[in-house]
């Protein structure tokens, strides 16, 4: 990926989930293009230089969402762009999934985006505008076995992004979503460690390969840039044409339904 020199010079950005995967790729690309960045994660974040500040924060806690924005303002004076990336899941079939695992997934993937948007938008309203990019998923459109909490949360992120675009346009704030397909990150390692599972995915991806995090960072930065000044409320699929082919049957890799011994 080729960084566009100084495209984000003078821009202050916040990124959640910045310790690895897509979030780290976004933070690195922003810095390469001149931005000042504050990244948040529950895990330690590598030192990315003088224009980067890493903070520990749980996106499911409102105080952390507020503190992330406050840190950016205190350190760099504003928040012009925000990327809500943090996510994860605890999979399980609907009849097996515990309430705790549902709450973990939905809180992390959906509530975390809501809380981030809330405080990012408040700051952007004070400044007179900005851009928010939320990382949803192909699974906002395509269901998967044992993924009810995740697909529901990611569908919620897509609609939350649209609602944000509707509510915040008057304040000069754009809100868009990126919907990645399979991306090679630490969170998806289990698919790559299982050759049969990876083959099942690749049968459904017309481009024949997974994405790298940098290939999601690039369109995310586009949506936050001036080049996308009239793009608002959009959902950008970045999936190697996966959406046109459907989702693989993951039951062989998840195991059988546990409840009632899977009796029909």
XYZ file of N, CA and C in Angstrom:
792
model
N 0.828 -1.191 0.000
C 0.000 0.000 0.000
C 0.869 1.250 0.000
N 0.523 2.214 -0.803
C 1.296 3.443 -0.920
C 0.596 4.555 -0.151
N 1.251 5.077 0.888
C 0.686 6.181 1.651
C 0.703 7.449 0.809
N -0.338 8.251 0.975
C -0.421 9.520 0.275
C 0.180 10.599 1.172
N 1.279 11.141 0.748
C 2.051 12.036 1.593
C 1.222 13.230 2.052
N 1.154 13.394 3.368
C 0.549 14.571 4.011
C -0.956 14.705 3.769
N -1.647 13.654 3.301
C -3.087 13.770 3.098
C -3.810 14.113 4.402
N -3.281 13.609 5.537
C -3.911 13.868 6.829
C -3.065 14.798 7.702
N -2.200 15.582 7.089
C -1.427 16.563 7.855
C -2.381 17.536 8.540
N -2.159 17.786 9.820
C -3.030 18.669 10.587
C -4.269 17.988 11.118
N -4.446 16.714 10.833
C -5.610 15.963 11.289
C -5.277 15.221 12.575
N -6.205 15.281 13.514
C -6.096 14.501 14.743
C -7.119 13.371 14.673
N -6.659 12.141 14.861
C -7.537 10.981 14.747
C -7.473 10.131 16.004
N -8.596 9.479 16.316
C -8.619 8.470 17.374
C -8.970 7.131 16.743
N -8.373 6.062 17.269
C -8.562 4.719 16.729
C -8.740 3.759 17.892
N -9.827 3.012 17.912
C -9.978 1.961 18.911
C -9.501 0.633 18.330
N -9.123 -0.289 19.210
C -8.574 -1.556 18.741
C -7.238 -1.377 18.056
N -6.433 -0.439 18.551
C -5.220 -0.018 17.835
C -4.002 -0.885 18.110
N -4.133 -1.926 18.929
C -2.962 -2.735 19.273
C -2.605 -3.753 18.207
N -3.566 -4.112 17.349
C -3.281 -5.167 16.368
C -4.273 -5.094 15.218
N -4.026 -5.910 14.205
C -4.976 -6.088 13.128
C -5.326 -4.807 12.390
N -6.617 -4.647 12.112
C -7.091 -3.501 11.325
C -6.826 -2.185 12.040
N -7.052 -2.146 13.347
C -6.830 -0.907 14.085
C -5.395 -0.436 14.019
N -4.449 -1.360 14.177
C -3.036 -1.006 14.092
C -2.682 -0.550 12.677
N -3.225 -1.229 11.677
C -2.960 -0.831 10.292
C -3.480 0.570 10.004
N -4.658 0.898 10.532
C -5.219 2.239 10.354
C -4.332 3.275 11.038
N -3.908 3.004 12.269
C -3.063 3.956 12.987
C -1.755 4.197 12.238
N -1.136 3.128 11.754
C 0.121 3.283 11.017
C -0.072 4.082 9.733
N -1.153 3.806 9.026
C -1.387 4.512 7.756
C -1.672 5.990 8.013
N -2.439 6.286 9.042
C -2.706 7.681 9.396
C -1.405 8.422 9.691
N -0.540 7.804 10.471
C 0.738 8.437 10.804
C 1.591 8.632 9.554
N 1.583 7.645 8.664
C 2.355 7.759 7.432
C 1.863 8.893 6.553
N 0.592 9.254 6.723
C 0.014 10.327 5.908
C -0.088 11.641 6.671
N 0.608 11.726 7.814
C 0.770 13.009 8.470
C -0.099 13.300 9.663
N -0.979 12.383 10.067
C -1.905 12.646 11.161
C -1.220 12.537 12.521
N -1.898 13.100 13.498
C -1.590 12.853 14.910
C -2.668 11.902 15.420
N -2.272 10.869 16.148
C -3.184 9.764 16.438
C -3.142 9.393 17.912
N -4.326 9.160 18.462
C -4.448 8.546 19.784
C -5.148 7.207 19.589
N -4.491 6.142 19.996
C -5.039 4.802 19.848
C -5.361 4.202 21.194
N -6.456 3.440 21.240
C -6.888 2.804 22.485
C -7.022 1.310 22.290
N -6.705 0.562 23.339
C -6.869 -0.886 23.312
C -6.729 -1.400 24.738
N -7.251 -2.605 24.980
C -7.023 -3.263 26.265
C -5.625 -3.858 26.341
N -5.029 -4.134 25.176
C -3.694 -4.701 25.111
C -2.659 -3.593 24.930
N -1.414 -3.862 25.306
C -0.361 -2.850 25.095
C -0.217 -2.507 23.613
N -0.015 -1.250 23.325
C 0.136 -0.773 21.954
C 1.593 -0.398 21.737
N 2.141 -0.809 20.592
C 3.532 -0.495 20.319
C 3.749 1.006 20.171
N 4.961 1.436 20.440
C 5.326 2.844 20.296
C 5.404 3.175 18.812
N 4.551 4.072 18.375
C 4.490 4.423 16.955
C 5.057 5.809 16.667
N 5.749 6.398 17.640
C 6.423 7.661 17.373
C 5.838 8.851 18.109
N 6.394 10.016 17.836
C 6.057 11.232 18.576
C 4.646 11.729 18.316
N 4.087 11.395 17.158
C 2.733 11.851 16.837
C 1.660 10.836 17.234
N 2.056 9.882 18.056
C 1.115 8.850 18.489
C 1.094 8.752 20.007
N -0.116 8.611 20.543
C -0.300 8.355 21.967
C -1.165 7.104 22.106
N -0.666 6.136 22.842
C -1.442 4.931 23.107
C -2.001 4.951 24.510
N -3.284 4.612 24.644
C -3.927 4.591 25.958
C -4.629 3.250 26.146
N -4.709 2.829 27.393
C -5.458 1.618 27.712
C -6.908 1.998 27.922
N -7.809 1.270 27.285
C -9.227 1.605 27.423
C -10.134 0.485 26.988
N -11.214 0.304 27.708
C -12.249 -0.684 27.403
C -13.393 0.042 26.714
N -13.602 -0.225 25.433
C -14.594 0.523 24.664
C -16.014 0.302 25.160
N -16.233 -0.713 25.971
C -17.587 -0.954 26.482
C -17.893 -0.107 27.713
N -16.933 0.698 28.149
C -17.123 1.575 29.310
C -17.165 3.024 28.841
N -18.220 3.726 29.212
C -18.381 5.091 28.714
C -17.249 5.996 29.165
N -16.756 5.791 30.367
C -15.665 6.633 30.853
C -14.435 6.502 29.967
N -14.191 5.307 29.448
C -13.035 5.107 28.568
C -13.237 5.801 27.233
N -14.452 5.740 26.698
C -14.742 6.420 25.435
C -14.565 7.926 25.579
N -15.023 8.458 26.684
C -14.880 9.897 26.943
C -13.416 10.269 27.148
N -12.675 9.403 27.853
C -11.272 9.684 28.132
C -10.423 9.654 26.869
N -10.753 8.777 25.928
C -10.007 8.717 24.673
C -10.088 10.044 23.932
N -11.290 10.585 23.835
C -11.473 11.870 23.167
C -10.769 12.981 23.939
N -10.905 12.954 25.253
C -10.267 13.992 26.072
C -8.754 13.960 25.920
N -8.180 12.768 25.816
C -6.734 12.657 25.638
C -6.298 13.283 24.313
N -7.066 13.017 23.258
C -6.734 13.592 21.958
C -6.803 15.115 21.994
N -7.825 15.643 22.641
C -7.983 17.095 22.721
C -6.877 17.707 23.577
N -6.580 17.065 24.714
C -5.543 17.587 25.599
C -4.171 17.558 24.934
N -3.899 16.501 24.196
C -2.566 16.333 23.609
C -2.411 17.076 22.283
N -3.459 17.014 21.445
C -3.322 17.533 20.079
C -4.331 18.631 19.722
N -5.350 18.863 20.578
C -6.220 20.015 20.404
C -7.550 19.783 19.722
N -7.815 18.580 19.223
C -9.058 18.355 18.479
C -9.236 16.857 18.216
N -10.384 16.514 17.614
C -10.609 15.182 17.036
C -11.294 15.406 15.689
N -10.556 15.219 14.615
C -11.111 15.429 13.277
C -11.638 14.145 12.650
N -11.038 13.017 13.028
C -11.431 11.738 12.444
C -11.411 10.669 13.531
N -12.367 9.751 13.443
C -12.458 8.676 14.431
C -12.710 7.360 13.721
N -12.025 6.332 14.177
C -12.156 4.993 13.607
C -12.494 4.021 14.735
N -13.695 3.500 14.700
C -14.140 2.556 15.726
C -13.949 1.141 15.190
N -12.888 0.506 15.670
C -12.434 -0.759 15.095
C -12.587 -1.924 16.065
N -12.472 -1.684 17.352
C -12.420 -2.765 18.341
C -13.597 -3.720 18.183
N -13.301 -5.015 18.199
C -14.359 -6.013 18.071
C -13.841 -7.387 18.418
N -14.749 -8.339 18.459
C -14.415 -9.716 18.779
C -15.691 -10.489 18.995
N -15.574 -11.772 19.271
C -16.787 -12.565 19.463
C -16.509 -13.790 20.307
N -17.559 -14.289 20.912
C -17.577 -15.595 21.555
C -18.676 -16.388 20.861
N -18.310 -17.230 19.916
C -19.312 -17.888 19.073
C -20.065 -18.999 19.795
N -21.232 -19.303 19.264
C -22.041 -20.408 19.779
C -23.362 -20.453 19.050
N -23.890 -21.651 18.889
C -25.221 -21.784 18.286
C -26.259 -21.122 19.197
N -27.338 -20.651 18.620
C -28.346 -19.917 19.380
C -28.809 -20.707 20.599
N -29.035 -22.010 20.451
C -29.555 -22.802 21.577
C -28.487 -23.103 22.619
N -27.220 -22.876 22.286
C -26.122 -23.129 23.224
C -25.530 -21.861 23.814
N -25.714 -20.736 23.151
C -25.010 -19.506 23.510
C -25.456 -18.993 24.877
N -24.490 -18.719 25.737
C -24.826 -18.198 27.063
C -25.148 -16.708 26.990
N -25.898 -16.250 27.949
C -26.201 -14.820 28.022
C -24.929 -14.005 28.156
N -23.972 -14.524 28.931
C -22.711 -13.796 29.122
C -21.940 -13.660 27.815
N -21.927 -14.724 27.003
C -21.206 -14.652 25.733
C -21.926 -13.749 24.737
N -23.266 -13.757 24.741
C -24.016 -12.808 23.911
C -23.670 -11.379 24.310
N -23.715 -11.093 25.613
C -23.445 -9.742 26.088
C -22.026 -9.308 25.753
N -21.059 -10.210 25.922
C -19.672 -9.863 25.603
C -19.548 -9.410 24.157
N -20.110 -10.204 23.245
C -19.961 -9.909 21.820
C -20.708 -8.647 21.416
N -21.959 -8.532 21.836
C -22.766 -7.374 21.445
C -22.234 -6.098 22.089
N -21.814 -6.183 23.348
C -21.269 -4.992 23.999
C -19.993 -4.524 23.308
N -19.105 -5.461 22.992
C -17.836 -5.085 22.375
C -18.036 -4.533 20.970
N -18.844 -5.217 20.175
C -18.965 -4.859 18.759
C -19.948 -3.720 18.488
N -20.982 -3.598 19.299
C -22.027 -2.599 19.029
C -22.056 -1.486 20.069
N -22.172 -1.860 21.327
C -22.177 -0.823 22.369
C -20.894 -0.006 22.335
N -19.764 -0.680 22.096
C -18.496 0.041 22.030
C -18.471 1.087 20.933
N -19.077 0.769 19.793
C -19.154 1.745 18.696
C -20.080 2.898 19.074
N -21.213 2.572 19.675
C -22.141 3.624 20.101
C -21.463 4.598 21.061
N -20.799 4.065 22.089
C -20.164 4.944 23.070
C -19.059 5.774 22.433
N -18.290 5.149 21.540
C -17.260 5.911 20.841
C -17.862 7.039 20.028
N -18.861 6.710 19.217
C -19.511 7.734 18.396
C -20.066 8.869 19.228
N -20.673 8.533 20.340
C -21.311 9.545 21.193
C -20.318 10.642 21.579
N -19.172 10.245 22.067
C -18.216 11.240 22.558
C -17.370 11.829 21.439
N -17.108 11.062 20.407
C -16.428 11.617 19.232
C -17.287 12.692 18.583
N -18.572 12.410 18.430
C -19.473 13.367 17.785
C -19.641 14.627 18.629
N -19.692 14.486 19.936
C -19.804 15.676 20.787
C -18.628 16.626 20.550
N -17.425 16.065 20.483
C -16.253 16.906 20.241
C -16.286 17.505 18.850
N -16.673 16.714 17.870
C -16.743 17.217 16.497
C -17.798 18.312 16.360
N -18.886 18.209 17.096
C -19.898 19.265 17.089
C -19.321 20.565 17.641
N -18.488 20.457 18.671
C -17.850 21.660 19.228
C -16.937 22.320 18.195
N -16.297 21.497 17.372
C -15.315 21.996 16.403
C -15.937 22.456 15.098
N -17.142 21.953 14.794
C -17.776 22.284 13.529
C -17.666 21.223 12.461
N -17.330 19.967 12.855
C -17.346 18.897 11.865
C -16.291 17.846 12.104
N -16.366 16.796 11.282
C -15.416 15.698 11.379
C -15.931 14.483 10.632
N -15.232 13.375 10.758
C -15.607 12.151 10.071
C -15.437 10.958 11.002
N -16.428 10.077 11.009
C -16.390 8.852 11.806
C -16.495 7.669 10.858
N -15.609 6.695 11.038
C -15.631 5.469 10.239
C -15.735 4.292 11.195
N -16.763 3.492 11.020
C -16.992 2.327 11.870
C -16.691 1.045 11.095
N -15.998 0.121 11.737
C -15.700 -1.152 11.104
C -16.809 -2.144 11.472
N -17.640 -2.457 10.492
C -18.689 -3.461 10.674
C -18.143 -4.787 10.144
N -18.856 -5.455 9.269
C -18.401 -6.740 8.732
C -19.292 -7.147 7.577
N -18.762 -7.956 6.688
C -19.595 -8.659 5.721
C -20.758 -9.348 6.413
N -20.534 -9.797 7.663
C -21.577 -10.498 8.412
C -22.721 -9.591 8.832
N -22.622 -8.306 8.550
C -23.800 -7.446 8.687
C -24.862 -7.840 7.674
N -24.442 -8.494 6.576
C -25.354 -8.906 5.509
C -25.500 -10.419 5.403
N -24.454 -11.149 5.787
C -24.407 -12.593 5.536
C -24.329 -13.339 6.864
N -25.319 -14.170 7.193
C -25.284 -14.904 8.462
C -24.269 -16.036 8.428
N -23.942 -16.548 9.622
C -23.033 -17.694 9.702
C -23.425 -18.565 10.889
N -23.184 -19.838 10.755
C -23.445 -20.758 11.852
C -22.637 -20.357 13.082
N -23.289 -20.401 14.243
C -22.674 -20.093 15.543
C -22.265 -18.628 15.667
N -22.831 -17.776 14.827
C -22.428 -16.369 14.847
C -23.541 -15.389 15.126
N -24.615 -15.831 15.785
C -25.792 -14.963 15.913
C -25.470 -13.644 16.607
N -24.700 -13.683 17.677
C -24.391 -12.445 18.396
C -23.543 -11.510 17.544
N -22.571 -12.083 16.861
C -21.669 -11.269 16.043
C -22.396 -10.653 14.861
N -23.183 -11.445 14.139
C -23.855 -10.886 12.962
C -24.892 -9.849 13.375
N -25.567 -10.074 14.500
C -26.539 -9.091 14.975
C -25.852 -7.789 15.351
N -24.700 -7.904 16.021
C -23.976 -6.708 16.430
C -23.441 -5.945 15.227
N -22.890 -6.655 14.249
C -22.326 -5.980 13.086
C -23.414 -5.374 12.199
N -24.563 -6.040 12.104
C -25.690 -5.412 11.411
C -26.107 -4.144 12.144
N -26.048 -4.187 13.470
C -26.349 -2.995 14.255
C -25.367 -1.875 14.006
N -24.080 -2.209 13.852
C -23.075 -1.185 13.558
C -23.372 -0.498 12.229
N -23.769 -1.289 11.237
C -24.082 -0.688 9.941
C -25.256 0.281 10.057
N -26.317 -0.129 10.731
C -27.472 0.758 10.860
C -27.182 1.930 11.794
N -26.401 1.705 12.842
C -25.994 2.805 13.717
C -25.211 3.851 12.927
N -24.372 3.402 12.013
C -23.607 4.331 11.181
C -24.545 5.166 10.312
N -25.542 4.528 9.738
C -26.503 5.262 8.922
C -27.292 6.263 9.764
N -27.663 5.830 10.955
C -28.414 6.742 11.820
C -27.539 7.922 12.237
N -26.262 7.638 12.474
C -25.340 8.721 12.785
C -25.221 9.715 11.646
N -25.160 9.201 10.418
C -25.100 10.090 9.262
C -26.330 10.993 9.196
N -27.485 10.419 9.490
C -28.733 11.181 9.464
C -28.741 12.272 10.532
N -28.365 11.909 11.742
C -28.463 12.840 12.860
C -27.369 13.909 12.848
N -26.204 13.578 12.318
C -25.043 14.447 12.495
C -24.674 15.264 11.272
N -25.358 15.030 10.150
C -25.012 15.759 8.924
C -25.123 17.269 9.096
N -26.108 17.709 9.829
C -26.293 19.144 10.045
C -25.101 19.779 10.748
N -24.310 18.971 11.436
C -23.162 19.495 12.186
C -21.845 19.308 11.431
N -21.940 18.923 10.174
C -20.745 18.752 9.375
C -19.973 17.483 9.676
N -20.673 16.497 10.225
C -20.037 15.233 10.592
C -20.537 14.135 9.657
N -19.600 13.440 9.007
C -19.944 12.305 8.161
C -19.700 11.003 8.916
N -20.573 10.026 8.709
C -20.431 8.721 9.358
C -20.609 7.634 8.305
N -19.618 6.789 8.171
C -19.656 5.702 7.198
C -19.154 4.414 7.826
N -19.416 3.304 7.156
C -19.001 1.995 7.652
C -18.209 1.248 6.596
N -17.231 0.483 7.053
C -16.503 -0.459 6.211
C -16.914 -1.866 6.633
N -17.214 -2.710 5.644
C -17.651 -4.077 5.905
C -16.616 -5.039 5.340
N -15.621 -5.434 6.145
C -14.582 -6.335 5.637
C -15.089 -7.778 5.536
N -14.491 -8.510 4.621
C -14.653 -9.953 4.600
C -13.600 -10.585 5.496
N -13.049 -11.711 5.092
C -12.039 -12.391 5.900
C -10.721 -11.632 5.820
N -10.211 -11.230 6.982
C -8.959 -10.485 7.071
C -8.010 -11.276 7.975
N -6.767 -11.349 7.586
C -5.791 -12.118 8.362
C -5.293 -11.267 9.523
N -5.860 -11.506 10.706
C -5.523 -10.778 11.923
C -5.397 -11.774 13.071
N -4.907 -11.327 14.224
C -4.858 -12.231 15.376
C -6.232 -12.791 15.758
N -7.299 -12.019 15.555
C -8.630 -12.486 15.930
C -9.154 -13.581 15.014
N -8.639 -13.672 13.808
C -9.105 -14.705 12.872
C -8.086 -15.837 12.724
N -7.122 -15.887 13.627
C -6.041 -16.866 13.495
C -6.560 -18.295 13.428
N -7.663 -18.587 14.162
C -8.157 -19.972 14.190
C -8.527 -20.468 12.793
N -8.981 -19.571 11.924
C -9.316 -19.985 10.557
C -8.062 -20.316 9.753
N -7.003 -19.584 10.007
C -5.775 -19.783 9.248
C -4.963 -20.963 9.784
N -5.187 -21.294 11.052
C -4.503 -22.446 11.638
C -5.146 -23.766 11.240
N -6.340 -23.706 10.650
C -7.067 -24.907 10.232
C -7.156 -24.917 8.705
N -6.336 -25.725 8.037
C -6.324 -25.702 6.566
C -7.678 -25.992 5.930
N -8.469 -26.875 6.549
C -9.779 -27.191 5.980
C -10.730 -26.010 6.089
N -10.680 -25.317 7.226
C -11.531 -24.139 7.398
C -11.127 -23.040 6.421
N -9.835 -22.839 6.276
C -9.371 -21.804 5.350
C -9.785 -22.139 3.922
N -9.701 -23.408 3.556
C -10.112 -23.820 2.215
C -11.598 -23.569 1.996
N -12.406 -23.796 3.042
C -13.843 -23.544 2.924
C -14.117 -22.068 2.667
N -13.374 -21.204 3.335
C -13.510 -19.769 3.088
C -13.084 -19.419 1.659
N -11.950 -19.924 1.247
C -11.413 -19.539 -0.055
C -12.310 -19.994 -1.201
N -13.085 -21.063 -0.994
C -14.038 -21.488 -2.020
C -15.116 -20.441 -2.259
N -15.339 -19.578 -1.269
C -16.395 -18.566 -1.373
C -15.877 -17.191 -1.752
N -14.572 -17.001 -1.784
C -14.008 -15.677 -2.082
C -13.508 -15.684 -3.519
N -14.201 -15.018 -4.430
C -13.788 -15.059 -5.834
C -12.350 -14.620 -6.081
N -11.824 -13.715 -5.259
C -10.438 -13.296 -5.442
C -9.443 -14.335 -4.937
N -9.922 -15.339 -4.210
C -9.094 -16.477 -3.858
C -8.098 -16.280 -2.742
N -8.251 -15.225 -1.944
C -7.320 -14.982 -0.845
C -7.985 -14.105 0.206
N -7.482 -14.137 1.439
C -7.978 -13.204 2.451
C -7.372 -11.820 2.250
N -7.959 -10.842 2.911
C -7.374 -9.498 2.924
C -6.309 -9.398 4.002
N -5.390 -8.489 3.806
C -4.463 -8.087 4.851
C -5.010 -6.819 5.516
N -4.668 -6.585 6.781
C -5.229 -5.408 7.473
C -5.029 -4.102 6.716
N -3.904 -3.976 6.035
C -3.627 -2.740 5.295
C -4.638 -2.513 4.174
N -5.238 -3.602 3.680
C -6.226 -3.482 2.602
C -7.591 -3.032 3.121
N -7.769 -3.056 4.418
C -8.964 -2.475 5.034
C -8.678 -1.040 5.487
N -7.447 -0.814 5.929
C -7.070 0.536 6.360
C -7.207 1.540 5.219
N -6.806 1.144 4.019
C -6.822 2.086 2.893
C -8.223 2.611 2.596
N -9.249 1.772 2.426
C -10.587 2.315 2.197
C -11.159 3.038 3.413
N -10.764 2.612 4.614
C -11.227 3.331 5.807
C -10.711 4.760 5.797
N -9.430 4.934 5.444
C -8.879 6.288 5.374
C -9.512 7.092 4.246
N -9.822 6.437 3.150
C -10.526 7.150 2.076
C -11.820 7.757 2.601
N -12.597 6.968 3.337
C -13.882 7.458 3.831
C -13.719 8.633 4.788
N -12.590 8.691 5.484
C -12.350 9.804 6.407
C -11.735 11.017 5.724
N -11.307 10.866 4.493
C -10.556 11.923 3.817
C -11.467 12.905 3.085
N -10.860 13.996 2.638
C -11.599 14.996 1.862
C -12.069 14.440 0.527
N -11.431 13.394 0.020
C -11.868 12.778 -1.229
C -13.274 12.187 -1.116
N -13.700 11.901 0.129
C -15.030 11.339 0.361
C -15.974 12.380 0.964
N -15.777 13.643 0.612
C -16.517 14.733 1.255
C -18.030 14.650 1.071
N -18.490 13.931 0.035
C -19.937 13.795 -0.179
C -20.404 12.363 0.057
N -19.579 11.561 0.697
C -19.938 10.189 1.044
C -20.365 10.177 2.501
N -21.624 9.855 2.745
C -22.167 9.912 4.102
C -23.262 8.862 4.234
N -23.168 8.058 5.289
C -24.158 7.007 5.494
C -23.934 5.800 4.605
N -22.734 5.660 4.058
C -22.444 4.576 3.127
C -21.887 3.355 3.856
N -22.071 2.193 3.232
C -21.492 0.938 3.705
C -20.615 0.394 2.587
N -19.323 0.352 2.817
C -18.379 -0.060 1.792
C -17.936 -1.497 2.045
N -18.387 -2.419 1.201
C -17.949 -3.806 1.286
C -16.515 -3.918 0.768
N -15.655 -4.528 1.570
C -14.266 -4.738 1.178
C -13.981 -6.216 1.443
N -14.366 -7.057 0.491
C -14.464 -8.491 0.782
C -13.989 -9.401 -0.336
N -13.293 -8.865 -1.339
C -12.831 -9.702 -2.427
C -13.954 -10.342 -3.213
N -15.119 -9.696 -3.223
C -16.343 -10.160 -3.907
C -17.029 -11.318 -3.180
N -16.695 -11.514 -1.907
C -17.279 -12.602 -1.134
C -18.803 -12.498 -1.056
N -19.332 -11.300 -0.895
C -20.767 -11.131 -0.686
C -21.602 -11.698 -1.825
N -21.022 -11.807 -2.988
C -21.788 -12.324 -4.119
C -21.826 -13.852 -4.137
N -21.092 -14.497 -3.223
C -21.021 -15.958 -3.252
C -21.568 -16.640 -2.011
N -21.801 -15.921 -0.925
C -22.368 -16.516 0.276
C -21.315 -16.951 1.275
N -21.773 -17.456 2.431
C -20.885 -17.799 3.548
C -20.675 -19.303 3.604
N -19.466 -19.773 3.901
C -19.244 -21.216 3.983
C -19.967 -21.830 5.172
N -20.249 -23.125 5.082
C -20.868 -23.870 6.176
C -19.787 -24.179 7.202
N -19.843 -23.507 8.339
C -18.795 -23.657 9.335
C -19.100 -24.731 10.368
N -20.217 -25.445 10.230
C -20.554 -26.450 11.242
C -19.480 -27.520 11.418
N -18.797 -27.959 10.354
C -17.749 -28.959 10.575
C -16.612 -28.472 11.473
N -16.464 -27.150 11.585
C -15.362 -26.592 12.359
C -15.817 -26.066 13.715
N -17.133 -25.978 13.922
C -17.691 -25.548 15.201
C -18.127 -26.734 16.056
N -18.400 -27.865 15.423
C -18.913 -29.010 16.157
C -20.431 -29.015 16.177
N -21.037 -30.057 16.763
C -22.491 -30.185 16.767
C -23.150 -29.294 17.815
N -24.441 -29.097 17.673
C -25.236 -28.426 18.704
C -25.136 -29.238 19.987
N -24.907 -28.574 21.102
C -24.752 -29.270 22.383
C -26.082 -29.504 23.085
N -26.975 -28.529 23.002
C -28.236 -28.619 23.744
C -29.037 -29.826 23.273
N -29.512 -30.623 24.210
C -30.357 -31.785 23.918
C -29.665 -32.769 22.956
N -28.312 -32.769 23.020
C -27.506 -33.644 22.182
C -27.799 -33.426 20.677
N -28.283 -32.223 20.364
C -28.537 -31.877 18.973
C -29.725 -32.590 18.370
N -30.615 -33.154 19.216
C -31.771 -33.873 18.695
C -32.646 -32.968 17.858
N -33.169 -33.501 16.769
C -34.026 -32.699 15.896
C -35.482 -32.773 16.364
